[in-house]
Amino acid sequence: MAFARLLRSRVVPLAAAALVVVGATAVADRYPSLRYLSGEVRIGINGNLPGWSYVPEGASEHQGFDPEYRGFDVELANFLQAKYGFDLELVTLQPNDRITALLDYKVDLVISNFSIEGPSGFGPDVRRQDVLDFAGPYFQDVSGYMYSRVKPAWRDDDEFYARSCVSEGTTAEEWHLPMGGVKETQRRCFERFVDRNDVDVVAVATDFSILAAYVDDLKNKGDDLEPPEVWKEGEEKFVREEKYGIAMRENSPGLCGELNRAIQEFLDGNGWDEAFRQELRMLNRDGKKPDAVDSEVCGR
């Protein structure tokens, strides 16, 4: 009996020690990722997309200060800053600059309507996940052709595709350009699309939620450039699903896992819902919020 008590007295401390070792190992495994998410962290955003990342009217008039960006993507960046306590620097990027900005160490992360699946720009067989790692998704959308009822050419397919605008570095570029069309920056595509007098651009190949937020912003501003009527959600020529993730440099499984946990916290708490309510309330939220991150995305 005494031996049994002695044995138990030795086993319990050993088990406790084992738990300490396991806990310490878990912390050690996270340490490089937590160190990466400290100090100054530069996050790439678009910076010119209403609802997603933009400078509100009047905010840029204060010279000598960095502009105060708003938007759904910015809310996610702010959530990460609050969680990890790093100094956040937002860097504006065009869609075709997102990958090179990461590879050239100009930014540390990209949160910019960046679809996990898509072309890399390094050749037809090189995908984004071949050169970057992604955490997420944190948002789900659909892409396709958003077209205007007030412009005449959309009824003829050949004319429609020839007069559809696509921006470089987007997933739409991959499935649209083989059919021809107009190539512009993302912002310029939208400007030409909503210009009733520009009959050379009758449609935009893009993500639905991006364009819907842009058109809603014009309506709210009462812009002289009155936006044409775009077809309501569910009636577009949707081509594919889009899942947005946080991009980072390749071979970052620890950081990717850490950010996946943070995104799941953003989804499960009030972060996602509040960001959507504040910035994307013009959208129908059905199907936009992922139930969970895809743990298999990291390092795929």
C-alpha atoms as a PDB file:
ATOM      1  CA  MET A   1       0.000   0.000   0.000  1.00  0.00           C
ATOM      2  CA  ALA A   2       2.838   2.365   0.951  1.00  0.00           C
ATOM      3  CA  PHE A   3       4.586   1.486  -2.338  1.00  0.00           C
ATOM      4  CA  ALA A   4       1.373   2.254  -4.275  1.00  0.00           C
ATOM      5  CA  ARG A   5       1.099   5.635  -2.562  1.00  0.00           C
ATOM      6  CA  LEU A   6       4.758   6.315  -3.313  1.00  0.00           C
ATOM      7  CA  LEU A   7       4.244   5.324  -6.946  1.00  0.00           C
ATOM      8  CA  ARG A   8       1.258   7.625  -7.257  1.00  0.00           C
ATOM      9  CA  SER A   9       3.184  10.462  -5.674  1.00  0.00           C
ATOM     10  CA  ARG A  10       5.869  10.068  -8.331  1.00  0.00           C
ATOM     11  CA  VAL A  11       3.518   9.581 -11.258  1.00  0.00           C
ATOM     12  CA  VAL A  12       1.435  12.699 -10.625  1.00  0.00           C
ATOM     13  CA  PRO A  13       4.392  15.119 -10.654  1.00  0.00           C
ATOM     14  CA  LEU A  14       5.758  13.410 -13.777  1.00  0.00           C
ATOM     15  CA  ALA A  15       2.409  13.819 -15.517  1.00  0.00           C
ATOM     16  CA  ALA A  16       2.287  17.444 -14.468  1.00  0.00           C
ATOM     17  CA  ALA A  17       5.816  17.918 -15.752  1.00  0.00           C
ATOM     18  CA  ALA A  18       4.788  16.366 -19.050  1.00  0.00           C
ATOM     19  CA  LEU A  19       1.941  18.854 -19.347  1.00  0.00           C
ATOM     20  CA  VAL A  20       4.358  21.712 -18.673  1.00  0.00           C
ATOM     21  CA  VAL A  21       6.685  20.433 -21.391  1.00  0.00           C
ATOM     22  CA  VAL A  22       3.816  20.108 -23.870  1.00  0.00           C
ATOM     23  CA  GLY A  23       2.587  23.615 -23.039  1.00  0.00           C
ATOM     24  CA  ALA A  24       6.076  25.056 -23.358  1.00  0.00           C
ATOM     25  CA  THR A  25       6.519  23.323 -26.701  1.00  0.00           C
ATOM     26  CA  ALA A  26       3.265  24.801 -27.971  1.00  0.00           C
ATOM     27  CA  VAL A  27       4.387  28.288 -26.938  1.00  0.00           C
ATOM     28  CA  ALA A  28       7.800  27.719 -28.523  1.00  0.00           C
ATOM     29  CA  ASP A  29       6.135  26.594 -31.755  1.00  0.00           C
ATOM     30  CA  ARG A  30       4.124  29.806 -31.836  1.00  0.00           C
ATOM     31  CA  TYR A  31       7.017  32.081 -30.896  1.00  0.00           C
ATOM     32  CA  PRO A  32       8.399  32.748 -34.415  1.00  0.00           C
ATOM     33  CA  SER A  33       4.893  33.587 -35.616  1.00  0.00           C
ATOM     34  CA  LEU A  34       4.183  35.848 -32.645  1.00  0.00           C
ATOM     35  CA  ARG A  35       7.528  37.557 -33.160  1.00  0.00           C
ATOM     36  CA  TYR A  36       6.608  38.124 -36.829  1.00  0.00           C
ATOM     37  CA  LEU A  37       3.366  39.761 -35.647  1.00  0.00           C
ATOM     38  CA  SER A  38       5.190  42.266 -33.446  1.00  0.00           C
ATOM     39  CA  GLY A  39       6.995  45.547 -33.962  1.00  0.00           C
ATOM     40  CA  GLU A  40       5.934  47.175 -37.227  1.00  0.00           C
ATOM     41  CA  VAL A  41       3.792  45.040 -39.521  1.00  0.00           C
ATOM     42  CA  ARG A  42       3.134  46.362 -43.034  1.00  0.00           C
ATOM     43  CA  ILE A  43      -0.158  45.155 -44.472  1.00  0.00           C
ATOM     44  CA  GLY A  44      -1.013  45.684 -48.115  1.00  0.00           C
ATOM     45  CA  ILE A  45      -4.517  46.903 -48.929  1.00  0.00           C
ATOM     46  CA  ASN A  46      -6.151  48.311 -52.041  1.00  0.00           C
ATOM     47  CA  GLY A  47      -6.945  51.682 -50.480  1.00  0.00           C
ATOM     48  CA  ASN A  48      -9.274  52.755 -53.262  1.00  0.00           C
ATOM     49  CA  LEU A  49     -12.289  50.462 -52.914  1.00  0.00           C
ATOM     50  CA  PRO A  50     -15.387  51.748 -51.128  1.00  0.00           C
ATOM     51  CA  GLY A  51     -16.587  49.309 -48.511  1.00  0.00           C
ATOM     52  CA  TRP A  52     -13.298  47.417 -48.512  1.00  0.00           C
ATOM     53  CA  SER A  53     -10.390  49.833 -48.012  1.00  0.00           C
ATOM     54  CA  TYR A  54     -10.772  53.528 -48.691  1.00  0.00           C
ATOM     55  CA  VAL A  55     -10.244  57.014 -47.290  1.00  0.00           C
ATOM     56  CA  PRO A  56     -13.574  58.599 -46.307  1.00  0.00           C
ATOM     57  CA  GLU A  57     -14.402  61.944 -47.889  1.00  0.00           C
ATOM     58  CA  GLY A  58     -12.633  64.768 -46.093  1.00  0.00           C
ATOM     59  CA  ALA A  59     -10.221  62.523 -44.202  1.00  0.00           C
ATOM     60  CA  SER A  60      -7.369  63.110 -46.673  1.00  0.00           C
ATOM     61  CA  GLU A  61      -7.628  66.912 -46.371  1.00  0.00           C
ATOM     62  CA  HIS A  62      -5.493  66.996 -43.231  1.00  0.00           C
ATOM     63  CA  GLN A  63      -2.019  67.371 -44.655  1.00  0.00           C
ATOM     64  CA  GLY A  64       0.918  66.029 -42.717  1.00  0.00           C
ATOM     65  CA  PHE A  65      -1.008  63.010 -41.453  1.00  0.00           C
ATOM     66  CA  ASP A  66      -1.349  59.547 -42.875  1.00  0.00           C
ATOM     67  CA  PRO A  67      -4.865  58.978 -44.230  1.00  0.00           C
ATOM     68  CA  GLU A  68      -7.228  57.091 -41.967  1.00  0.00           C
ATOM     69  CA  TYR A  69      -8.451  54.140 -43.992  1.00  0.00           C
ATOM     70  CA  ARG A  70     -11.752  52.401 -43.451  1.00  0.00           C
ATOM     71  CA  GLY A  71     -13.361  49.302 -44.898  1.00  0.00           C
ATOM     72  CA  PHE A  72     -13.951  45.608 -44.261  1.00  0.00           C
ATOM     73  CA  ASP A  73     -10.351  44.625 -45.064  1.00  0.00           C
ATOM     74  CA  VAL A  74      -9.099  47.438 -42.821  1.00  0.00           C
ATOM     75  CA  GLU A  75     -11.313  46.198 -39.982  1.00  0.00           C
ATOM     76  CA  LEU A  76      -9.644  42.791 -40.230  1.00  0.00           C
ATOM     77  CA  ALA A  77      -6.199  44.435 -40.173  1.00  0.00           C
ATOM     78  CA  ASN A  78      -7.247  46.473 -37.126  1.00  0.00           C
ATOM     79  CA  PHE A  79      -8.511  43.301 -35.447  1.00  0.00           C
ATOM     80  CA  LEU A  80      -5.088  41.697 -35.905  1.00  0.00           C
ATOM     81  CA  GLN A  81      -3.368  44.802 -34.576  1.00  0.00           C
ATOM     82  CA  ALA A  82      -5.543  44.803 -31.455  1.00  0.00           C
ATOM     83  CA  LYS A  83      -5.000  41.069 -30.925  1.00  0.00           C
ATOM     84  CA  TYR A  84      -1.207  41.028 -31.306  1.00  0.00           C
ATOM     85  CA  GLY A  85      -0.313  44.610 -30.356  1.00  0.00           C
ATOM     86  CA  PHE A  86       1.912  45.404 -33.336  1.00  0.00           C
ATOM     87  CA  ASP A  87       2.370  48.797 -34.991  1.00  0.00           C
ATOM     88  CA  LEU A  88       0.262  48.747 -38.136  1.00  0.00           C
ATOM     89  CA  GLU A  89       1.341  50.373 -41.378  1.00  0.00           C
ATOM     90  CA  LEU A  90      -1.117  50.155 -44.276  1.00  0.00           C
ATOM     91  CA  VAL A  91       0.416  50.105 -47.751  1.00  0.00           C
ATOM     92  CA  THR A  92      -1.778  50.654 -50.822  1.00  0.00           C
ATOM     93  CA  LEU A  93      -1.343  48.189 -53.694  1.00  0.00           C
ATOM     94  CA  GLN A  94      -2.864  47.661 -57.122  1.00  0.00           C
ATOM     95  CA  PRO A  95      -4.159  44.108 -57.679  1.00  0.00           C
ATOM     96  CA  ASN A  96      -1.219  43.220 -59.961  1.00  0.00           C
ATOM     97  CA  ASP A  97       1.264  44.413 -57.287  1.00  0.00           C
ATOM     98  CA  ARG A  98       0.093  42.206 -54.433  1.00  0.00           C
ATOM     99  CA  ILE A  99       2.325  39.199 -55.094  1.00  0.00           C
ATOM    100  CA  THR A 100       5.473  41.139 -56.001  1.00  0.00           C
ATOM    101  CA  ALA A 101       5.066  43.406 -52.968  1.00  0.00           C
ATOM    102  CA  LEU A 102       5.209  40.330 -50.739  1.00  0.00           C
ATOM    103  CA  LEU A 103       8.065  38.654 -52.600  1.00  0.00           C
ATOM    104  CA  ASP A 104      10.079  41.891 -52.594  1.00  0.00           C
ATOM    105  CA  TYR A 105       9.491  42.373 -48.827  1.00  0.00           C
ATOM    106  CA  LYS A 106       7.643  45.654 -49.323  1.00  0.00           C
ATOM    107  CA  VAL A 107       4.804  44.327 -47.174  1.00  0.00           C
ATOM    108  CA  ASP A 108       4.501  41.556 -44.591  1.00  0.00           C
ATOM    109  CA  LEU A 109       0.887  40.547 -45.258  1.00  0.00           C
ATOM    110  CA  VAL A 110      -1.783  41.348 -47.836  1.00  0.00           C
ATOM    111  CA  ILE A 111      -5.463  41.802 -46.965  1.00  0.00           C
ATOM    112  CA  SER A 112      -6.947  43.069 -50.194  1.00  0.00           C
ATOM    113  CA  ASN A 113      -9.855  41.057 -51.645  1.00  0.00           C
ATOM    114  CA  PHE A 114      -7.158  38.497 -52.466  1.00  0.00           C
ATOM    115  CA  SER A 115      -8.699  35.261 -53.733  1.00  0.00           C
ATOM    116  CA  ILE A 116      -6.839  32.191 -52.512  1.00  0.00           C
ATOM    117  CA  GLU A 117      -7.306  30.391 -55.817  1.00  0.00           C
ATOM    118  CA  GLY A 118      -6.059  32.279 -58.844  1.00  0.00           C
ATOM    119  CA  PRO A 119      -3.266  33.004 -61.310  1.00  0.00           C
ATOM    120  CA  SER A 120       0.104  34.204 -60.066  1.00  0.00           C
ATOM    121  CA  GLY A 121       1.166  36.104 -63.159  1.00  0.00           C
ATOM    122  CA  PHE A 122       4.284  33.955 -63.460  1.00  0.00           C
ATOM    123  CA  GLY A 123       2.963  31.699 -66.192  1.00  0.00           C
ATOM    124  CA  PRO A 124      -0.222  29.794 -67.008  1.00  0.00           C
ATOM    125  CA  ASP A 125       0.651  26.828 -64.784  1.00  0.00           C
ATOM    126  CA  VAL A 126       1.879  28.796 -61.746  1.00  0.00           C
ATOM    127  CA  ARG A 127      -0.904  29.444 -59.244  1.00  0.00           C
ATOM    128  CA  ARG A 128      -0.962  31.886 -56.353  1.00  0.00           C
ATOM    129  CA  GLN A 129      -0.562  29.084 -53.841  1.00  0.00           C
ATOM    130  CA  ASP A 130       2.596  27.987 -55.620  1.00  0.00           C
ATOM    131  CA  VAL A 131       4.343  31.232 -54.644  1.00  0.00           C
ATOM    132  CA  LEU A 132       2.457  32.378 -51.508  1.00  0.00           C
ATOM    133  CA  ASP A 133       0.767  30.989 -48.415  1.00  0.00           C
ATOM    134  CA  PHE A 134      -2.796  31.976 -47.499  1.00  0.00           C
ATOM    135  CA  ALA A 135      -4.789  31.913 -44.274  1.00  0.00           C
ATOM    136  CA  GLY A 136      -8.558  31.906 -44.431  1.00  0.00           C
ATOM    137  CA  PRO A 137     -10.942  32.331 -45.988  1.00  0.00           C
ATOM    138  CA  TYR A 138     -12.389  35.345 -44.201  1.00  0.00           C
ATOM    139  CA  PHE A 139     -14.930  36.226 -46.940  1.00  0.00           C
ATOM    140  CA  GLN A 140     -16.729  34.434 -49.757  1.00  0.00           C
ATOM    141  CA  ASP A 141     -17.936  36.030 -52.963  1.00  0.00           C
ATOM    142  CA  VAL A 142     -18.760  35.267 -56.579  1.00  0.00           C
ATOM    143  CA  SER A 143     -17.210  36.756 -59.689  1.00  0.00           C
ATOM    144  CA  GLY A 144     -18.601  37.225 -63.140  1.00  0.00           C
ATOM    145  CA  TYR A 145     -19.800  39.846 -65.557  1.00  0.00           C
ATOM    146  CA  MET A 146     -21.637  42.792 -64.085  1.00  0.00           C
ATOM    147  CA  TYR A 147     -23.263  44.672 -66.906  1.00  0.00           C
ATOM    148  CA  SER A 148     -25.380  47.733 -67.527  1.00  0.00           C
ATOM    149  CA  ARG A 149     -28.901  47.675 -68.859  1.00  0.00           C
ATOM    150  CA  VAL A 150     -28.534  51.195 -70.221  1.00  0.00           C
ATOM    151  CA  LYS A 151     -25.736  50.369 -72.664  1.00  0.00           C
ATOM    152  CA  PRO A 152     -26.736  48.776 -75.964  1.00  0.00           C
ATOM    153  CA  ALA A 153     -24.038  46.234 -76.772  1.00  0.00           C
ATOM    154  CA  TRP A 154     -24.581  43.639 -74.029  1.00  0.00           C
ATOM    155  CA  ARG A 155     -27.199  41.656 -75.964  1.00  0.00           C
ATOM    156  CA  ASP A 156     -24.625  40.501 -78.549  1.00  0.00           C
ATOM    157  CA  ASP A 157     -22.139  38.040 -77.001  1.00  0.00           C
ATOM    158  CA  ASP A 158     -19.166  38.924 -79.221  1.00  0.00           C
ATOM    159  CA  GLU A 159     -19.735  42.601 -78.647  1.00  0.00           C
ATOM    160  CA  PHE A 160     -20.318  41.999 -74.947  1.00  0.00           C
ATOM    161  CA  TYR A 161     -16.980  40.255 -74.362  1.00  0.00           C
ATOM    162  CA  ALA A 162     -15.062  42.727 -76.532  1.00  0.00           C
ATOM    163  CA  ARG A 163     -16.447  45.602 -74.458  1.00  0.00           C
ATOM    164  CA  SER A 164     -15.994  44.024 -71.032  1.00  0.00           C
ATOM    165  CA  CYS A 165     -13.302  45.545 -68.830  1.00  0.00           C
ATOM    166  CA  VAL A 166     -10.891  43.507 -66.674  1.00  0.00           C
ATOM    167  CA  SER A 167      -8.065  44.612 -64.395  1.00  0.00           C
ATOM    168  CA  GLU A 168      -4.619  43.060 -64.340  1.00  0.00           C
ATOM    169  CA  GLY A 169      -3.725  40.760 -61.463  1.00  0.00           C
ATOM    170  CA  THR A 170      -7.292  39.600 -60.754  1.00  0.00           C
ATOM    171  CA  THR A 171      -8.819  36.150 -61.110  1.00  0.00           C
ATOM    172  CA  ALA A 172     -11.177  37.588 -63.720  1.00  0.00           C
ATOM    173  CA  GLU A 173      -8.181  38.280 -65.943  1.00  0.00           C
ATOM    174  CA  GLU A 174      -7.592  34.544 -66.246  1.00  0.00           C
ATOM    175  CA  TRP A 175     -11.046  33.546 -67.454  1.00  0.00           C
ATOM    176  CA  HIS A 176     -11.946  36.681 -69.405  1.00  0.00           C
ATOM    177  CA  LEU A 177      -8.909  37.737 -71.435  1.00  0.00           C
ATOM    178  CA  PRO A 178      -8.888  34.725 -73.792  1.00  0.00           C
ATOM    179  CA  MET A 179     -12.133  36.220 -75.117  1.00  0.00           C
ATOM    180  CA  GLY A 180     -10.598  39.666 -75.634  1.00  0.00           C
ATOM    181  CA  GLY A 181     -11.839  42.815 -73.998  1.00  0.00           C
ATOM    182  CA  VAL A 182     -10.591  46.044 -72.440  1.00  0.00           C
ATOM    183  CA  LYS A 183      -7.733  46.031 -69.919  1.00  0.00           C
ATOM    184  CA  GLU A 184      -7.608  48.819 -67.339  1.00  0.00           C
ATOM    185  CA  THR A 185      -6.797  49.376 -63.689  1.00  0.00           C
ATOM    186  CA  GLN A 186      -9.523  48.225 -61.339  1.00  0.00           C
ATOM    187  CA  ARG A 187     -10.631  51.760 -60.520  1.00  0.00           C
ATOM    188  CA  ARG A 188     -10.598  52.822 -64.174  1.00  0.00           C
ATOM    189  CA  CYS A 189     -12.695  49.799 -65.165  1.00  0.00           C
ATOM    190  CA  PHE A 190     -15.347  50.842 -62.658  1.00  0.00           C
ATOM    191  CA  GLU A 191     -15.266  54.486 -63.743  1.00  0.00           C
ATOM    192  CA  ARG A 192     -15.771  53.546 -67.383  1.00  0.00           C
ATOM    193  CA  PHE A 193     -18.480  51.053 -66.500  1.00  0.00           C
ATOM    194  CA  VAL A 194     -20.660  53.607 -64.696  1.00  0.00           C
ATOM    195  CA  ASP A 195     -20.126  56.291 -67.346  1.00  0.00           C
ATOM    196  CA  ARG A 196     -23.303  56.146 -69.432  1.00  0.00           C
ATOM    197  CA  ASN A 197     -21.532  57.802 -72.359  1.00  0.00           C
ATOM    198  CA  ASP A 198     -18.700  55.253 -72.514  1.00  0.00           C
ATOM    199  CA  VAL A 199     -20.189  52.598 -74.773  1.00  0.00           C
ATOM    200  CA  ASP A 200     -16.798  50.932 -75.243  1.00  0.00           C
ATOM    201  CA  VAL A 201     -17.108  49.438 -71.752  1.00  0.00           C
ATOM    202  CA  VAL A 202     -20.504  47.837 -71.185  1.00  0.00           C
ATOM    203  CA  ALA A 203     -19.502  45.360 -68.472  1.00  0.00           C
ATOM    204  CA  VAL A 204     -16.881  44.620 -65.841  1.00  0.00           C
ATOM    205  CA  ALA A 205     -15.391  41.217 -65.095  1.00  0.00           C
ATOM    206  CA  THR A 206     -14.919  41.354 -61.330  1.00  0.00           C
ATOM    207  CA  ASP A 207     -16.203  40.196 -57.939  1.00  0.00           C
ATOM    208  CA  PHE A 208     -19.813  41.074 -57.243  1.00  0.00           C
ATOM    209  CA  SER A 209     -19.287  42.561 -53.771  1.00  0.00           C
ATOM    210  CA  ILE A 210     -16.491  44.861 -54.933  1.00  0.00           C
ATOM    211  CA  LEU A 211     -18.537  46.442 -57.700  1.00  0.00           C
ATOM    212  CA  ALA A 212     -21.742  46.573 -55.652  1.00  0.00           C
ATOM    213  CA  ALA A 213     -19.977  48.573 -52.931  1.00  0.00           C
ATOM    214  CA  TYR A 214     -18.483  50.914 -55.545  1.00  0.00           C
ATOM    215  CA  VAL A 215     -21.844  51.610 -57.212  1.00  0.00           C
ATOM    216  CA  ASP A 216     -23.519  52.122 -53.817  1.00  0.00           C
ATOM    217  CA  ASP A 217     -20.841  54.666 -52.902  1.00  0.00           C
ATOM    218  CA  LEU A 218     -21.584  56.677 -56.051  1.00  0.00           C
ATOM    219  CA  LYS A 219     -25.284  56.653 -55.297  1.00  0.00           C
ATOM    220  CA  ASN A 220     -24.694  57.868 -51.743  1.00  0.00           C
ATOM    221  CA  LYS A 221     -22.486  60.704 -52.955  1.00  0.00           C
ATOM    222  CA  GLY A 222     -25.089  61.872 -55.465  1.00  0.00           C
ATOM    223  CA  ASP A 223     -22.288  61.967 -58.011  1.00  0.00           C
ATOM    224  CA  ASP A 224     -22.931  63.797 -61.271  1.00  0.00           C
ATOM    225  CA  LEU A 225     -21.752  60.585 -62.926  1.00  0.00           C
ATOM    226  CA  GLU A 226     -24.995  58.788 -62.235  1.00  0.00           C
ATOM    227  CA  PRO A 227     -24.375  55.038 -62.057  1.00  0.00           C
ATOM    228  CA  PRO A 228     -26.429  52.941 -64.433  1.00  0.00           C
ATOM    229  CA  GLU A 229     -28.658  50.205 -63.154  1.00  0.00           C
ATOM    230  CA  VAL A 230     -26.753  46.983 -62.582  1.00  0.00           C
ATOM    231  CA  TRP A 231     -28.550  43.679 -62.440  1.00  0.00           C
ATOM    232  CA  LYS A 232     -29.470  42.544 -59.003  1.00  0.00           C
ATOM    233  CA  GLU A 233     -27.654  39.811 -57.115  1.00  0.00           C
ATOM    234  CA  GLY A 234     -28.367  36.357 -58.494  1.00  0.00           C
ATOM    235  CA  GLU A 235     -28.920  37.553 -62.051  1.00  0.00           C
ATOM    236  CA  GLU A 236     -25.324  38.199 -63.051  1.00  0.00           C
ATOM    237  CA  LYS A 237     -23.371  35.903 -65.317  1.00  0.00           C
ATOM    238  CA  PHE A 238     -21.406  34.428 -62.421  1.00  0.00           C
ATOM    239  CA  VAL A 239     -18.365  32.426 -63.425  1.00  0.00           C
ATOM    240  CA  ARG A 240     -16.766  31.187 -60.207  1.00  0.00           C
ATOM    241  CA  GLU A 241     -16.663  31.398 -56.425  1.00  0.00           C
ATOM    242  CA  GLU A 242     -14.044  33.561 -54.755  1.00  0.00           C
ATOM    243  CA  LYS A 243     -12.622  32.998 -51.288  1.00  0.00           C
ATOM    244  CA  TYR A 244     -10.548  35.824 -49.811  1.00  0.00           C
ATOM    245  CA  GLY A 245      -7.537  35.042 -47.643  1.00  0.00           C
ATOM    246  CA  ILE A 246      -4.652  36.773 -45.898  1.00  0.00           C
ATOM    247  CA  ALA A 247      -1.559  36.326 -48.053  1.00  0.00           C
ATOM    248  CA  MET A 248       1.988  35.914 -46.774  1.00  0.00           C
ATOM    249  CA  ARG A 249       5.299  34.700 -48.135  1.00  0.00           C
ATOM    250  CA  GLU A 250       5.615  31.030 -48.975  1.00  0.00           C
ATOM    251  CA  ASN A 251       6.756  28.392 -46.461  1.00  0.00           C
ATOM    252  CA  SER A 252       5.166  30.111 -43.444  1.00  0.00           C
ATOM    253  CA  PRO A 253       3.119  27.258 -41.933  1.00  0.00           C
ATOM    254  CA  GLY A 254       3.429  28.523 -38.363  1.00  0.00           C
ATOM    255  CA  LEU A 255       2.389  32.057 -39.241  1.00  0.00           C
ATOM    256  CA  CYS A 256      -0.398  30.735 -41.456  1.00  0.00           C
ATOM    257  CA  GLY A 257      -1.759  28.586 -38.636  1.00  0.00           C
ATOM    258  CA  GLU A 258      -1.585  31.509 -36.222  1.00  0.00           C
ATOM    259  CA  LEU A 259      -3.502  33.749 -38.628  1.00  0.00           C
ATOM    260  CA  ASN A 260      -6.041  31.004 -39.248  1.00  0.00           C
ATOM    261  CA  ARG A 261      -6.750  30.943 -35.521  1.00  0.00           C
ATOM    262  CA  ALA A 262      -7.087  34.738 -35.525  1.00  0.00           C
ATOM    263  CA  ILE A 263      -9.457  34.708 -38.518  1.00  0.00           C
ATOM    264  CA  GLN A 264     -11.597  32.050 -36.823  1.00  0.00           C
ATOM    265  CA  GLU A 265     -11.793  34.306 -33.779  1.00  0.00           C
ATOM    266  CA  PHE A 266     -12.815  37.175 -36.101  1.00  0.00           C
ATOM    267  CA  LEU A 267     -15.546  34.964 -37.587  1.00  0.00           C
ATOM    268  CA  ASP A 268     -16.811  33.558 -34.284  1.00  0.00           C
ATOM    269  CA  GLY A 269     -16.859  36.823 -32.364  1.00  0.00           C
ATOM    270  CA  ASN A 270     -18.488  40.124 -33.256  1.00  0.00           C
ATOM    271  CA  GLY A 271     -15.624  41.253 -35.495  1.00  0.00           C
ATOM    272  CA  TRP A 272     -16.911  39.949 -38.811  1.00  0.00           C
ATOM    273  CA  ASP A 273     -20.551  40.878 -38.214  1.00  0.00           C
ATOM    274  CA  GLU A 274     -19.734  44.395 -37.063  1.00  0.00           C
ATOM    275  CA  ALA A 275     -17.328  45.011 -39.966  1.00  0.00           C
ATOM    276  CA  PHE A 276     -19.982  43.819 -42.426  1.00  0.00           C
ATOM    277  CA  ARG A 277     -22.675  45.982 -40.824  1.00  0.00           C
ATOM    278  CA  GLN A 278     -20.502  49.086 -40.900  1.00  0.00           C
ATOM    279  CA  GLU A 279     -18.924  48.723 -44.330  1.00  0.00           C
ATOM    280  CA  LEU A 280     -20.878  46.284 -46.523  1.00  0.00           C
ATOM    281  CA  ARG A 281     -24.459  46.730 -45.395  1.00  0.00           C
ATOM    282  CA  MET A 282     -25.486  47.368 -49.022  1.00  0.00           C
ATOM    283  CA  LEU A 283     -24.908  43.642 -49.695  1.00  0.00           C
ATOM    284  CA  ASN A 284     -27.036  40.611 -48.980  1.00  0.00           C
ATOM    285  CA  ARG A 285     -24.857  38.733 -46.509  1.00  0.00           C
ATOM    286  CA  ASP A 286     -26.121  35.261 -47.475  1.00  0.00           C
ATOM    287  CA  GLY A 287     -23.161  33.085 -48.382  1.00  0.00           C
ATOM    288  CA  LYS A 288     -20.608  35.794 -47.643  1.00  0.00           C
ATOM    289  CA  LYS A 289     -19.478  34.655 -44.193  1.00  0.00           C
ATOM    290  CA  PRO A 290     -17.458  31.417 -44.058  1.00  0.00           C
ATOM    291  CA  ASP A 291     -18.395  28.974 -41.317  1.00  0.00           C
ATOM    292  CA  ALA A 292     -14.749  28.195 -40.648  1.00  0.00           C
ATOM    293  CA  VAL A 293     -11.263  28.659 -42.015  1.00  0.00           C
ATOM    294  CA  ASP A 294      -9.749  25.936 -44.169  1.00  0.00           C
ATOM    295  CA  SER A 295      -6.885  24.489 -42.150  1.00  0.00           C
ATOM    296  CA  GLU A 296      -5.613  22.659 -45.231  1.00  0.00           C
ATOM    297  CA  VAL A 297      -4.991  25.922 -47.099  1.00  0.00           C
ATOM    298  CA  CYS A 298      -1.792  26.633 -45.145  1.00  0.00           C
ATOM    299  CA  GLY A 299       1.189  25.377 -47.091  1.00  0.00           C
ATOM    300  CA  ARG A 300      -0.959  23.773 -49.795  1.00  0.00           C
END
